[in-house]
Coordinates of C-alpha atoms in Angstrom, one line a residue:
Chain H
M28 CA -0.2 20.2 -18.7
T29 CA -3.9 20.1 -18.6
D30 CA -6.0 21.9 -16.0
W31 CA -7.8 19.6 -13.5
P32 CA -10.1 21.8 -11.6
D33 CA -11.6 19.2 -9.2
L34 CA -8.6 17.1 -8.5
A35 CA -8.4 18.2 -4.9
G36 CA -12.2 18.0 -4.4
R37 CA -14.3 21.0 -3.4
L38 CA -15.1 23.2 -0.3
E39 CA -18.8 22.7 0.4
D40 CA -21.1 23.5 3.4
G41 CA -18.3 24.6 5.6
G42 CA -16.3 21.4 4.9
H43 CA -14.6 19.5 2.1
V44 CA -15.7 16.8 -0.4
L45 CA -13.2 14.6 -2.2
P46 CA -14.1 12.0 -4.8
V47 CA -12.2 8.7 -4.6
R48 CA -12.3 5.9 -7.2
V49 CA -11.8 2.3 -6.0
Y50 CA -9.0 0.6 -8.0
Y51 CA -7.5 -2.9 -8.0
E52 CA -4.9 -1.8 -5.3
D53 CA -7.8 -1.0 -2.9
T54 CA -9.6 -4.3 -2.9
D55 CA -8.7 -7.6 -1.2
F56 CA -9.5 -11.3 -1.9
T57 CA -13.0 -11.0 -0.2
G58 CA -14.0 -8.8 -3.1
A59 CA -14.4 -5.7 -0.9
V60 CA -12.1 -2.7 -0.3
Y61 CA -9.4 -3.7 2.3
H62 CA -10.2 -1.8 5.5
G63 CA -6.8 -0.3 5.8
R64 CA -7.2 1.5 2.5
F65 CA -9.9 3.8 3.9
V66 CA -7.2 5.2 6.2
N67 CA -5.5 6.4 3.0
F68 CA -8.7 7.8 1.6
F69 CA -9.2 9.8 4.8
E70 CA -5.7 11.1 4.7
R71 CA -6.0 12.2 1.0
A72 CA -9.1 14.1 1.9
R73 CA -7.4 15.9 4.8
S74 CA -4.4 16.8 2.6
D75 CA -6.7 18.2 -0.1
F76 CA -8.9 20.1 2.4
L77 CA -5.8 21.8 3.7
R78 CA -4.6 22.4 0.1
L79 CA -7.8 24.2 -0.9
I80 CA -7.4 26.5 2.0
D81 CA -3.8 27.1 1.0
I82 CA -2.0 25.0 3.6
H83 CA 0.6 22.8 1.9
H84 CA 2.8 19.9 3.3
T85 CA 5.7 21.1 1.2
D86 CA 5.5 24.7 2.5
L87 CA 5.3 23.4 6.1
A88 CA 8.2 21.0 5.6
K89 CA 10.4 23.7 4.1
G90 CA 9.6 26.1 6.9
V91 CA 7.8 28.7 4.7
H92 CA 5.6 29.5 7.8
G93 CA 8.5 29.6 10.3
A94 CA 10.0 26.4 11.8
A95 CA 9.7 23.2 9.7
L96 CA 6.5 21.4 10.5
A97 CA 4.5 18.3 9.5
F98 CA 1.1 16.8 10.5
A99 CA 1.1 13.5 12.4
V100 CA -2.0 11.5 13.2
Q101 CA -2.2 10.9 17.0
S102 CA -5.4 8.8 17.1
L103 CA -8.0 7.6 14.8
T104 CA -11.3 5.8 15.4
L105 CA -12.6 4.1 12.3
T106 CA -16.0 2.5 11.7
F107 CA -16.8 0.4 8.7
T108 CA -20.5 0.3 7.8
R109 CA -20.9 -1.2 4.4
P110 CA -18.4 -2.8 2.0
A111 CA -17.1 -0.9 -1.0
R112 CA -16.2 -2.6 -4.3
I113 CA -14.0 -2.3 -7.3
D114 CA -14.9 0.7 -9.7
D115 CA -17.1 2.3 -6.9
L116 CA -17.1 6.1 -6.9
L117 CA -16.8 7.2 -3.2
E118 CA -17.0 10.7 -1.6
V119 CA -15.0 11.6 1.5
H120 CA -16.8 14.4 3.4
S121 CA -14.5 16.1 6.0
S122 CA -15.1 18.8 8.6
F123 CA -12.9 20.3 11.3
S124 CA -14.3 19.9 14.9
D125 CA -11.5 21.5 16.8
C126 CA -8.3 23.4 16.4
R127 CA -6.2 24.6 19.3
G128 CA -2.5 24.8 20.1
A129 CA -0.7 21.9 18.3
R130 CA -3.9 19.9 17.7
L131 CA -6.6 19.5 15.0
K132 CA -9.7 17.3 15.2
L133 CA -11.7 16.2 12.1
D134 CA -14.8 14.2 11.4
Q135 CA -14.8 12.3 8.2
L136 CA -17.4 10.3 6.4
I137 CA -17.2 8.2 3.2
Y138 CA -20.3 7.7 1.1
R139 CA -21.3 5.9 -2.0
G140 CA -24.3 7.8 -3.2
D141 CA -26.4 8.1 -0.1
D142 CA -24.9 5.0 1.6
L143 CA -22.5 5.5 4.4
I144 CA -19.5 3.3 3.9
A145 CA -17.0 4.3 6.6
S146 CA -16.4 7.1 9.1
A147 CA -13.4 8.4 11.1
A148 CA -12.8 10.7 14.0
V149 CA -9.2 11.9 13.7
N150 CA -6.8 13.7 16.1
V151 CA -3.9 15.3 14.3
A152 CA -0.8 16.9 15.9
V153 CA 1.5 19.5 14.4
I154 CA 5.1 18.3 15.0
T155 CA 8.6 19.4 14.3
P156 CA 11.0 17.2 12.3
E157 CA 12.2 15.8 15.6
G158 CA 8.6 14.7 16.4
R159 CA 7.9 17.3 19.1
P160 CA 4.4 19.0 19.2
S161 CA 4.4 22.6 17.9
R162 CA 1.7 25.2 17.7
L163 CA 0.4 25.9 14.2
P164 CA 1.4 29.4 13.0
K165 CA -1.4 31.8 14.0
H166 CA -2.5 32.7 10.4
L167 CA -2.9 29.1 9.5
A168 CA -4.8 28.3 12.8
D169 CA -7.0 31.3 11.9
T170 CA -7.7 29.9 8.5
I171 CA -8.7 26.6 9.9
S172 CA -10.8 28.2 12.6
R173 CA -13.1 29.7 10.0
F174 CA -14.2 26.1 9.3
L175 CA -15.1 25.2 12.9
P176 CA -18.7 24.6 13.8
S177 CA -18.7 27.6 16.2
E178 CA -17.7 29.9 13.3
L179 CA -20.1 28.3 10.9
G180 CA -23.0 29.1 13.1
S181 CA -24.1 25.4 13.4
Chain O
M6 CA 11.8 -24.9 0.5
T7 CA 13.4 -23.9 3.7
D8 CA 11.6 -24.2 7.1
W9 CA 10.9 -20.8 8.7
P10 CA 9.8 -21.6 12.2
D11 CA 8.9 -18.1 13.5
L12 CA 7.4 -16.6 10.4
A13 CA 3.9 -16.4 11.9
G14 CA 5.3 -15.2 15.3
R15 CA 4.7 -17.1 18.5
L16 CA 1.9 -17.9 21.0
E17 CA 3.1 -16.3 24.4
D18 CA 1.4 -15.5 27.7
G19 CA -2.1 -16.3 26.4
G20 CA -1.6 -14.1 23.4
H21 CA 0.5 -13.8 20.3
V22 CA 3.7 -11.9 19.3
L23 CA 4.6 -11.1 15.7
P24 CA 7.9 -9.4 14.7
V25 CA 7.6 -6.8 11.9
R26 CA 10.4 -5.1 10.1
V27 CA 10.0 -1.6 8.8
Y28 CA 10.8 -1.4 5.1
Y29 CA 10.9 1.5 2.5
E30 CA 7.2 0.9 1.7
D31 CA 6.2 1.6 5.3
T32 CA 7.8 5.0 5.7
D33 CA 6.7 8.4 4.4
F34 CA 8.5 11.7 3.6
T35 CA 8.5 12.8 7.2
G36 CA 11.0 10.0 7.9
A37 CA 8.6 8.0 10.1
V38 CA 6.3 5.1 9.4
Y39 CA 3.1 6.2 7.7
H40 CA 0.3 5.9 10.2
G41 CA -1.9 3.8 7.8
R42 CA 0.8 1.1 7.6
F43 CA 0.2 0.2 11.3
V44 CA -3.3 -1.0 10.2
N45 CA -1.5 -3.6 8.1
F46 CA 0.8 -4.6 10.8
F47 CA -2.1 -5.2 13.1
E48 CA -4.0 -7.2 10.5
R49 CA -0.9 -9.4 9.8
A50 CA -0.7 -10.1 13.5
R51 CA -4.4 -11.1 13.7
S52 CA -4.0 -13.4 10.7
D53 CA -0.9 -15.1 12.2
F54 CA -2.5 -15.4 15.6
L55 CA -5.4 -17.3 14.0
R56 CA -3.0 -19.3 11.8
L57 CA -1.1 -20.6 14.9
I58 CA -4.3 -21.7 16.5
D59 CA -5.2 -23.4 13.2
I60 CA -7.8 -21.0 11.8
H61 CA -7.0 -20.2 8.2
H62 CA -8.5 -17.6 5.8
T63 CA -8.3 -20.0 2.9
D64 CA -10.2 -22.8 4.8
L65 CA -12.9 -20.3 5.9
A66 CA -13.3 -18.9 2.4
K67 CA -13.5 -22.5 0.9
G68 CA -16.2 -23.4 3.4
V69 CA -14.0 -26.1 5.1
H70 CA -15.9 -25.4 8.4
G71 CA -19.4 -25.2 6.8
A72 CA -20.6 -22.1 5.0
A73 CA -17.9 -19.9 3.3
L74 CA -16.8 -17.2 5.8
A75 CA -14.4 -14.3 6.0
F76 CA -13.3 -11.9 8.7
A77 CA -14.2 -8.2 8.3
V78 CA -13.0 -5.4 10.6
Q79 CA -16.1 -3.4 11.9
S80 CA -14.3 -0.8 14.0
L81 CA -10.8 0.1 15.0
T82 CA -9.4 2.6 17.4
L83 CA -5.8 3.5 16.8
T84 CA -3.4 5.4 19.0
F85 CA 0.1 6.5 17.8
T86 CA 2.5 7.1 20.6
R87 CA 6.0 7.3 19.1
P88 CA 7.3 7.4 15.6
A89 CA 8.9 4.2 14.1
R90 CA 11.7 4.5 11.5
I91 CA 13.2 2.6 8.6
D92 CA 14.9 -0.7 9.6
D93 CA 13.2 -0.7 13.0
L94 CA 12.3 -4.2 14.4
L95 CA 8.8 -4.0 15.9
E96 CA 6.7 -6.5 17.8
V97 CA 2.9 -6.7 17.6
H98 CA 1.4 -8.1 20.8
S99 CA -2.2 -9.3 20.3
S100 CA -4.8 -10.7 22.7
F101 CA -8.4 -11.6 22.4
S102 CA -10.7 -9.6 24.8
D103 CA -14.1 -11.1 23.6
C104 CA -15.6 -13.7 21.3
R105 CA -19.3 -14.1 21.0
G106 CA -21.7 -14.9 18.2
A107 CA -20.4 -13.3 15.0
R108 CA -17.9 -11.0 16.7
L109 CA -14.3 -11.0 18.0
K110 CA -12.6 -8.3 19.9
L111 CA -8.8 -7.9 20.2
D112 CA -6.3 -5.6 21.9
Q113 CA -3.1 -5.0 20.0
L114 CA 0.1 -3.2 21.0
I115 CA 3.2 -2.5 18.9
Y116 CA 6.5 -2.1 20.7
R117 CA 10.1 -1.3 19.7
G118 CA 12.0 -2.9 22.5
D119 CA 10.2 -1.5 25.6
D120 CA 8.8 1.5 23.9
L121 CA 5.1 1.5 23.0
I122 CA 4.7 2.8 19.4
A123 CA 1.0 2.2 18.6
S124 CA -2.0 0.4 19.9
A125 CA -5.3 -0.8 18.5
A126 CA -8.7 -1.9 19.9
V127 CA -10.4 -4.0 17.1
N128 CA -13.9 -5.3 16.5
V129 CA -14.0 -8.0 13.9
A130 CA -17.2 -9.6 12.4
V131 CA -17.5 -13.0 10.8
I132 CA -19.3 -12.5 7.5
T133 CA -20.6 -14.6 4.6
P134 CA -19.4 -13.8 1.0
E135 CA -22.5 -11.6 0.7
G136 CA -21.4 -9.5 3.7
R137 CA -23.9 -10.8 6.2
P138 CA -22.8 -11.5 9.8
S139 CA -22.5 -15.2 10.7
R140 CA -21.6 -17.1 13.9
L141 CA -18.2 -18.6 13.9
P142 CA -18.4 -22.5 13.9
K143 CA -18.5 -23.7 17.5
H144 CA -15.2 -25.6 17.5
L145 CA -13.4 -22.4 16.2
A146 CA -15.2 -20.2 18.7
D147 CA -14.1 -22.7 21.4
T148 CA -10.5 -22.5 20.2
I149 CA -10.5 -18.7 20.5
S150 CA -12.3 -18.7 23.8
R151 CA -9.3 -20.5 25.4
F152 CA -7.4 -17.3 24.8
L153 CA -10.0 -15.0 26.6
P154 CA -8.9 -13.3 29.8
S155 CA -11.6 -15.2 31.8
E156 CA -10.1 -18.6 30.6
L157 CA -6.6 -17.4 31.2
G158 CA -7.3 -16.7 34.8
S159 CA -6.4 -13.0 34.6
Chain S
M28 CA 12.2 -8.4 23.3
T29 CA 12.3 -11.8 21.8
D30 CA 15.1 -12.9 19.4
W31 CA 13.8 -13.6 15.9
P32 CA 16.8 -15.2 14.1
D33 CA 15.3 -15.6 10.6
L34 CA 13.4 -12.4 10.3
A35 CA 15.8 -11.0 7.6
G36 CA 15.9 -14.4 5.8
R37 CA 19.2 -16.2 5.2
L38 CA 22.4 -16.0 3.1
E39 CA 22.4 -19.1 0.9
D40 CA 24.3 -20.3 -2.1
G41 CA 26.0 -17.0 -2.7
G42 CA 22.6 -15.1 -2.5
H43 CA 19.8 -14.5 -0.1
V44 CA 16.4 -16.0 0.6
L45 CA 13.6 -14.2 2.3
P46 CA 10.2 -15.8 3.3
V47 CA 7.2 -13.7 2.7
R48 CA 3.6 -14.5 3.9
V49 CA 0.7 -13.3 1.8
Y50 CA -1.7 -11.3 3.9
Y51 CA -5.1 -9.6 3.2
E52 CA -3.3 -6.3 2.2
D53 CA -1.5 -8.2 -0.6
T54 CA -4.5 -9.6 -2.4
D55 CA -7.1 -8.0 -4.7
F56 CA -10.7 -8.7 -5.7
T57 CA -9.6 -11.3 -8.3
G58 CA -8.5 -13.5 -5.4
A59 CA -4.8 -13.3 -6.3
V60 CA -1.9 -11.2 -5.1
Y61 CA -2.1 -7.7 -6.7
H62 CA 0.8 -7.4 -9.1
G63 CA 2.2 -4.2 -7.5
R64 CA 2.7 -6.0 -4.2
F65 CA 5.5 -8.1 -5.6
V66 CA 7.5 -4.9 -6.1
N67 CA 7.4 -4.5 -2.3
F68 CA 8.3 -8.2 -1.7
F69 CA 11.4 -7.7 -4.0
E70 CA 12.3 -4.5 -2.1
R71 CA 12.1 -6.2 1.3
A72 CA 14.4 -8.9 0.1
R73 CA 17.0 -6.4 -1.2
S74 CA 16.9 -4.6 2.1
D75 CA 17.3 -7.7 4.1
F76 CA 20.1 -9.1 1.8
L77 CA 22.0 -5.8 2.5
R78 CA 21.1 -6.0 6.2
L79 CA 22.6 -9.5 6.5
I80 CA 25.9 -8.3 4.9
D81 CA 25.8 -5.3 7.3
I82 CA 24.7 -2.5 5.0
H83 CA 21.9 -0.5 6.6
H84 CA 19.6 2.2 5.2
T85 CA 19.8 4.1 8.5
D86 CA 23.6 4.1 8.5
L87 CA 23.7 5.2 4.9
A88 CA 21.1 8.0 5.5
K89 CA 23.0 9.2 8.6
G90 CA 26.3 9.3 6.7
V91 CA 28.0 6.7 8.8
H92 CA 30.0 5.7 5.7
G93 CA 30.8 9.3 4.6
A94 CA 28.2 11.4 2.7
A95 CA 24.6 10.6 3.3
L96 CA 23.3 8.1 0.7
A97 CA 20.2 6.1 -0.2
F98 CA 19.3 3.4 -2.7
A99 CA 17.0 4.3 -5.5
V100 CA 15.6 1.9 -8.1
Q101 CA 16.3 3.1 -11.6
S102 CA 14.7 0.3 -13.6
L103 CA 12.8 -2.9 -13.0
T104 CA 11.6 -5.6 -15.3
L105 CA 8.9 -7.7 -13.7
T106 CA 7.4 -11.0 -15.0
F107 CA 4.4 -12.6 -13.4
T108 CA 4.2 -16.4 -14.0
R109 CA 1.6 -17.8 -11.6
P110 CA -0.9 -16.2 -9.2
A111 CA -0.2 -16.3 -5.5
R112 CA -3.0 -16.5 -3.0
I113 CA -3.9 -15.4 0.6
D114 CA -2.0 -17.4 3.2
D115 CA 0.6 -18.5 0.7
L116 CA 4.2 -18.8 2.0
L117 CA 6.5 -17.4 -0.7
E118 CA 10.3 -17.2 -0.9
V119 CA 12.2 -14.4 -2.6
H120 CA 15.6 -15.6 -3.9
S121 CA 18.0 -12.7 -4.7
S122 CA 21.5 -12.5 -6.2
F123 CA 23.7 -9.6 -7.3
S124 CA 24.6 -9.7 -11.0
D125 CA 26.7 -6.5 -11.1
C126 CA 28.2 -3.8 -8.8
R127 CA 30.2 -0.9 -10.2
G128 CA 30.4 2.8 -9.5
A129 CA 27.0 4.1 -8.4
R130 CA 25.1 1.1 -9.6
L131 CA 23.9 -2.4 -8.4
K132 CA 22.1 -5.0 -10.4
L133 CA 20.2 -7.9 -8.9
D134 CA 18.1 -10.8 -10.2
Q135 CA 15.2 -11.9 -8.0
L136 CA 12.8 -14.8 -8.1
I137 CA 9.7 -15.5 -6.1
Y138 CA 8.8 -19.1 -5.5
R139 CA 6.0 -21.0 -3.8
G140 CA 7.6 -24.4 -3.1
D141 CA 9.1 -25.3 -6.5
D142 CA 6.7 -23.1 -8.5
L143 CA 8.0 -19.8 -9.9
I144 CA 5.5 -17.0 -9.2
A145 CA 7.3 -13.9 -10.3
S146 CA 10.8 -12.6 -11.3
A147 CA 12.5 -9.2 -11.4
A148 CA 15.7 -7.8 -12.9
V149 CA 16.6 -4.7 -11.0
N150 CA 18.9 -1.7 -11.5
V151 CA 19.6 0.2 -8.3
A152 CA 21.5 3.6 -8.1
V153 CA 23.3 4.9 -5.1
I154 CA 22.2 8.6 -4.7
T155 CA 22.7 11.6 -2.4
P156 CA 19.8 13.3 -0.6
E157 CA 19.6 15.7 -3.6
G158 CA 19.1 12.7 -5.9
R159 CA 22.5 12.7 -7.6
P160 CA 24.3 9.4 -8.3
S161 CA 27.2 8.7 -5.9
R162 CA 29.8 5.8 -5.8
L163 CA 29.1 3.4 -3.0
P164 CA 32.0 3.6 -0.4
K165 CA 34.7 1.1 -1.3
H166 CA 34.4 -1.2 1.7
L167 CA 30.7 -1.6 1.0
A168 CA 31.2 -2.2 -2.7
D169 CA 33.8 -4.8 -1.8
T170 CA 31.3 -6.5 0.5
I171 CA 28.8 -6.7 -2.3
S172 CA 31.4 -7.8 -4.9
R173 CA 32.0 -11.0 -2.9
F174 CA 28.5 -12.0 -3.9
L175 CA 29.0 -11.4 -7.7
P176 CA 28.9 -14.5 -10.0
S177 CA 32.6 -13.9 -10.9
E178 CA 33.7 -14.2 -7.3
L179 CA 31.4 -17.1 -6.6
G180 CA 33.1 -19.1 -9.3
S181 CA 29.9 -19.6 -11.3
Chain K
M27 CA -23.7 13.1 -5.0
T28 CA -21.7 15.7 -6.9
D29 CA -20.7 15.2 -10.5
W30 CA -16.9 14.8 -11.0
P31 CA -16.4 15.1 -14.7
D32 CA -12.6 14.5 -14.9
L33 CA -12.2 11.9 -12.2
A34 CA -11.3 9.2 -14.7
G35 CA -9.0 11.5 -16.7
R36 CA -9.6 12.3 -20.4
L37 CA -9.2 10.7 -23.8
E38 CA -6.7 12.8 -25.7
D39 CA -4.6 12.3 -28.9
G40 CA -5.6 8.7 -29.4
G41 CA -4.7 7.8 -25.8
H42 CA -5.6 8.7 -22.2
V43 CA -4.4 11.1 -19.6
L44 CA -5.0 10.7 -15.8
P45 CA -4.0 13.3 -13.2
V46 CA -2.5 11.8 -10.0
R47 CA -1.8 13.7 -6.8
V48 CA 1.1 12.6 -4.6
Y49 CA -0.1 12.0 -1.0
Y50 CA 1.7 10.9 2.2
E51 CA 1.0 7.2 1.4
D52 CA 3.0 7.5 -1.8
T53 CA 6.3 8.9 -0.4
D54 CA 9.0 7.2 1.6
F55 CA 11.7 8.3 4.1
T56 CA 14.1 9.4 1.3
G57 CA 11.5 12.2 0.7
A58 CA 10.6 11.0 -2.8
V59 CA 7.7 8.8 -4.1
Y60 CA 8.4 5.1 -3.3
H61 CA 9.1 3.4 -6.6
G62 CA 6.4 0.7 -6.1
R63 CA 3.7 3.4 -5.9
F64 CA 4.2 4.2 -9.6
V65 CA 2.9 0.7 -10.4
N66 CA -0.4 1.7 -8.8
F67 CA -0.5 5.0 -10.7
F68 CA 0.0 3.1 -14.0
E69 CA -2.7 0.6 -13.0
R70 CA -5.2 3.3 -12.1
A71 CA -4.6 4.9 -15.5
R72 CA -5.2 1.6 -17.4
S73 CA -8.4 1.1 -15.4
D74 CA -9.7 4.6 -16.2
F75 CA -8.6 4.4 -19.9
L76 CA -10.8 1.3 -20.2
R77 CA -13.6 2.9 -18.1
L78 CA -13.8 5.9 -20.5
I79 CA -14.1 3.5 -23.5
D80 CA -16.8 1.6 -21.5
I81 CA -14.9 -1.5 -20.4
H82 CA -15.5 -2.1 -16.7
H83 CA -13.8 -4.5 -14.3
T84 CA -17.2 -5.2 -12.6
D85 CA -18.9 -6.0 -15.8
L86 CA -16.1 -8.3 -16.9
A87 CA -16.1 -10.1 -13.5
K88 CA -19.8 -10.5 -13.5
G89 CA -19.7 -12.0 -17.0
V90 CA -21.8 -9.2 -18.6
H91 CA -19.8 -9.8 -21.9
G92 CA -19.9 -13.7 -21.7
A93 CA -17.6 -15.7 -19.5
A94 CA -16.3 -14.0 -16.3
L95 CA -13.0 -12.3 -17.1
A96 CA -10.4 -10.1 -15.4
F97 CA -7.2 -8.4 -16.5
A98 CA -3.9 -9.7 -15.1
V99 CA -0.5 -8.0 -15.7
Q100 CA 2.0 -10.5 -17.2
S101 CA 5.1 -8.4 -17.5
L102 CA 6.0 -4.8 -16.8
T103 CA 9.2 -2.9 -17.5
L104 CA 9.5 0.2 -15.4
T105 CA 12.0 3.1 -15.7
F106 CA 12.4 5.8 -13.1
T107 CA 13.8 9.0 -14.5
R108 CA 13.3 11.7 -11.9
P109 CA 12.0 11.7 -8.3
A110 CA 8.5 12.9 -7.5
R111 CA 7.6 14.6 -4.2
I112 CA 4.7 15.1 -1.8
D113 CA 2.0 17.4 -3.2
D114 CA 3.2 16.9 -6.8
L115 CA 0.6 16.9 -9.5
L116 CA 1.5 14.1 -12.0
E117 CA -0.1 13.1 -15.3
V118 CA -0.1 9.5 -16.5
H119 CA -0.2 9.3 -20.4
S120 CA -1.3 5.9 -21.7
S121 CA -1.6 4.4 -25.1
F122 CA -2.3 0.9 -26.5
S123 CA 0.5 -0.5 -28.6
D124 CA -1.1 -3.9 -29.4
C125 CA -4.3 -5.9 -28.8
R126 CA -4.6 -9.5 -30.1
G127 CA -6.2 -12.7 -28.7
A128 CA -5.9 -12.7 -24.9
R129 CA -3.2 -9.9 -24.8
L130 CA -3.0 -6.1 -24.6
K131 CA 0.1 -4.0 -24.7
L132 CA 0.4 -0.5 -23.4
D133 CA 3.0 2.2 -23.2
Q134 CA 2.6 4.6 -20.2
L135 CA 4.5 7.7 -19.2
I136 CA 4.3 9.8 -16.1
Y137 CA 5.0 13.5 -16.3
R138 CA 5.2 16.4 -13.9
G139 CA 4.7 19.4 -16.2
D140 CA 7.1 18.7 -19.1
D141 CA 9.5 16.5 -17.0
L142 CA 9.3 12.8 -17.5
I143 CA 9.2 11.0 -14.1
A144 CA 8.7 7.3 -14.9
S145 CA 7.6 5.1 -17.8
A146 CA 6.2 1.6 -18.2
A147 CA 5.8 -1.0 -21.0
V148 CA 3.0 -3.3 -19.9
N149 CA 1.7 -6.7 -21.1
V150 CA -1.7 -7.5 -19.8
A151 CA -3.5 -10.9 -20.2
V152 CA -7.2 -11.4 -20.2
I153 CA -7.9 -14.4 -17.8
T154 CA -10.8 -16.5 -16.4
P155 CA -11.4 -16.7 -12.7
E156 CA -9.3 -19.8 -12.7
G157 CA -6.4 -17.9 -14.2
R158 CA -6.5 -19.2 -17.7
P159 CA -6.0 -16.9 -20.7
S160 CA -9.1 -16.0 -22.6
R161 CA -9.8 -13.9 -25.8
L162 CA -11.3 -10.6 -25.1
P163 CA -14.9 -10.5 -26.5
K164 CA -14.8 -9.2 -30.1
H165 CA -16.7 -6.0 -29.6
L166 CA -14.4 -5.0 -26.7
A167 CA -11.3 -5.9 -28.7
D168 CA -12.7 -3.8 -31.6
T169 CA -13.2 -0.9 -29.2
I170 CA -9.5 -1.1 -28.1
S171 CA -8.3 -1.6 -31.6
R172 CA -9.5 1.9 -32.5
F173 CA -6.8 3.2 -30.2
L174 CA -3.9 1.3 -31.8
P175 CA -1.3 3.3 -33.7
S176 CA -2.2 1.6 -37.0
E177 CA -5.8 2.8 -36.7
L178 CA -4.7 6.3 -35.5
G179 CA -2.7 6.8 -38.6
S180 CA 0.5 7.3 -36.8

C-alpha cells in the first residue's frame, strides 16, 4: 500500500486544513454543489483534525480510552456564500473554539482559493452508545485544549 | 402507473407534513441517523410543500414563470434533539415564516410520534442560473404568502 | 401522527412496487439523476418489500428471530437505460428470484410511467454482526419463498 | 492555498490509484460501509484518473473539445468481498479495458492493504447534454488508448 502523507490534511496555524475535491456525487441539477454535501465536508474535516491529534472514532467506539464513546453533532449553523462547482478544489479550515465537559465547539470555513464558499459553527457532544452525554477522557480533552484560542495566545 | 396520493405529504394547519422512512443509507456506524441526512429530509419537505402549492423546480428551471430560476439555501440552523434509528417513521413539519423579494424563510421540525428529533430554521434565496438573487414572480410569492403566520391569523 | 398507508409501497402481482420521488439530493450537474442514487432507490424498495411481509431490520438486528442478523449486498449488476430528472415520480418494481440458505436474489426495475429507467440484479447475504453468512430463520425463509416464481405459478 | 500533490491519486503500472478514507457518511447501522457508497468511491477514482491524464468534466461540459459532452455510466457490476469500517484507509485501483466510439470500459478494485474489499466492471458512455451518445474527440480517445492493455504490452 502506498503512503499518502496528506490524506488527512494538515495541522496549520493552531487549526486544521483539509483539501476536498468536488465530484459528481456532490453536485445537483442547478450545476452547483448541493448544500447538504457541505455538511459532509465539514464532518470529514473534523474527523481528520481529530485523527491528526491521535483521537480516532474506532478507538473511542471500542472503549480504548475507557467507556465506549462517539461524537454526535448537537447543533450546526451553516452559511452558504458562493456556489462551488464540479472539479473544484476546496479547503476546509477548522479550529476549536471551546472544549468543556461533554462538549466541543468548532468553527469551520470552506474556501476555493481566497473565496469563502461556506462556513459552519458546530456543537458536538460526546455520547455513550445509548446516546447519553459523557465527559471526554481527560488526556483527550487536554489534547484538544492545546488548540483552543486561549492556549494559542490569540 | 399506480396513483400515490400521499407521496408529497399533505397540507395541514397552514403548513406541510411529509412522512420520511429511515433506510440503510440514512444511518451511520453509531446506529443512529447520520446528522447530515436530516438536511436532505428538510429539503425533500420544502420541495414537496412547494409542489403541493403548484411551484415546481422543473417549471422554474425551464423559465415557465419568466426567467429561469432555482432555489438555493443561504443559511441553515440545525438542532439535533434525539437520535433516529433504522426503520423509524419520521414526519417533517414545515411552515413559512417569511417571504419577501428574493428570500423565503421556513421553520421545520422532524418528529417521531410526539418526540422531537431535529429542527431547522432555513433561509432560501431565489437565484438565476448565474447565481444572482432574483425576485420570485408575484403570483408565486402571493401563493406562498397565503401560508405566512400573518395571513393564517396566528 | 398521521397514517401514511402507502409509504412502504404495495405488494402487487407477486412482487412489490415502491414510488420514489426525485429530489435535489438525487441529481448531479449534468441535470440527470446521479447513477449511484439508484442503488439507494433499489435498497429502499428491498427494505420496504421485506417490511410489508413483516421482516424488519430492527427485529433482525435485535435478534428477535434468534441470533442477531443483518442483510448485506454481495453483488449487484446495474443497467441505466434512460436518464431521470428532478421532480420525476419513479416506481421501483421488485421480485424475488431465489431464496436458499443464507442468500436471497432479487430482480428490480425502475420505471417512469412506461419507460424503463434502470434495472438491477441483486444478491443479498444474511450475515451475523461479525460478517459471517447465516441461514435466514425458517419461518422468514418460508415467507419469502411464497414470492418465488415457482410458488407464484409463473 | 496549499499545494496537495496526491489529492487526485497517482498514475501507476498503467492505471490509477486513489486513496479514500472512510468517514461517518460512508457507514451504516451495521457498522460497515454502506454498499452504495462504493459506487461513489469508484466514480471519484474514474474522475481523478481522467483528471491526471488531463481530461476534465468542466472542459467537456463547456465544449472546450468541441460539442459539450459528459460521461454517463451505462452499466456497472459490483461485487462486495469484505466489509470496510469507519476510519479505514482504502485504495481504488482503476484500469481501462476498452475505449471505442462513444464507450469506455474500466475495471476497478478497492483494497484495504492487501485485502480486496470490492470490485467493479464499468461501462461508461460519452453523451451530449440531451443524453445522446457521442464519440469522444480523437485526441482524448488517443490519450485513453495509451492506457489500454494492448498498448501496455500486457
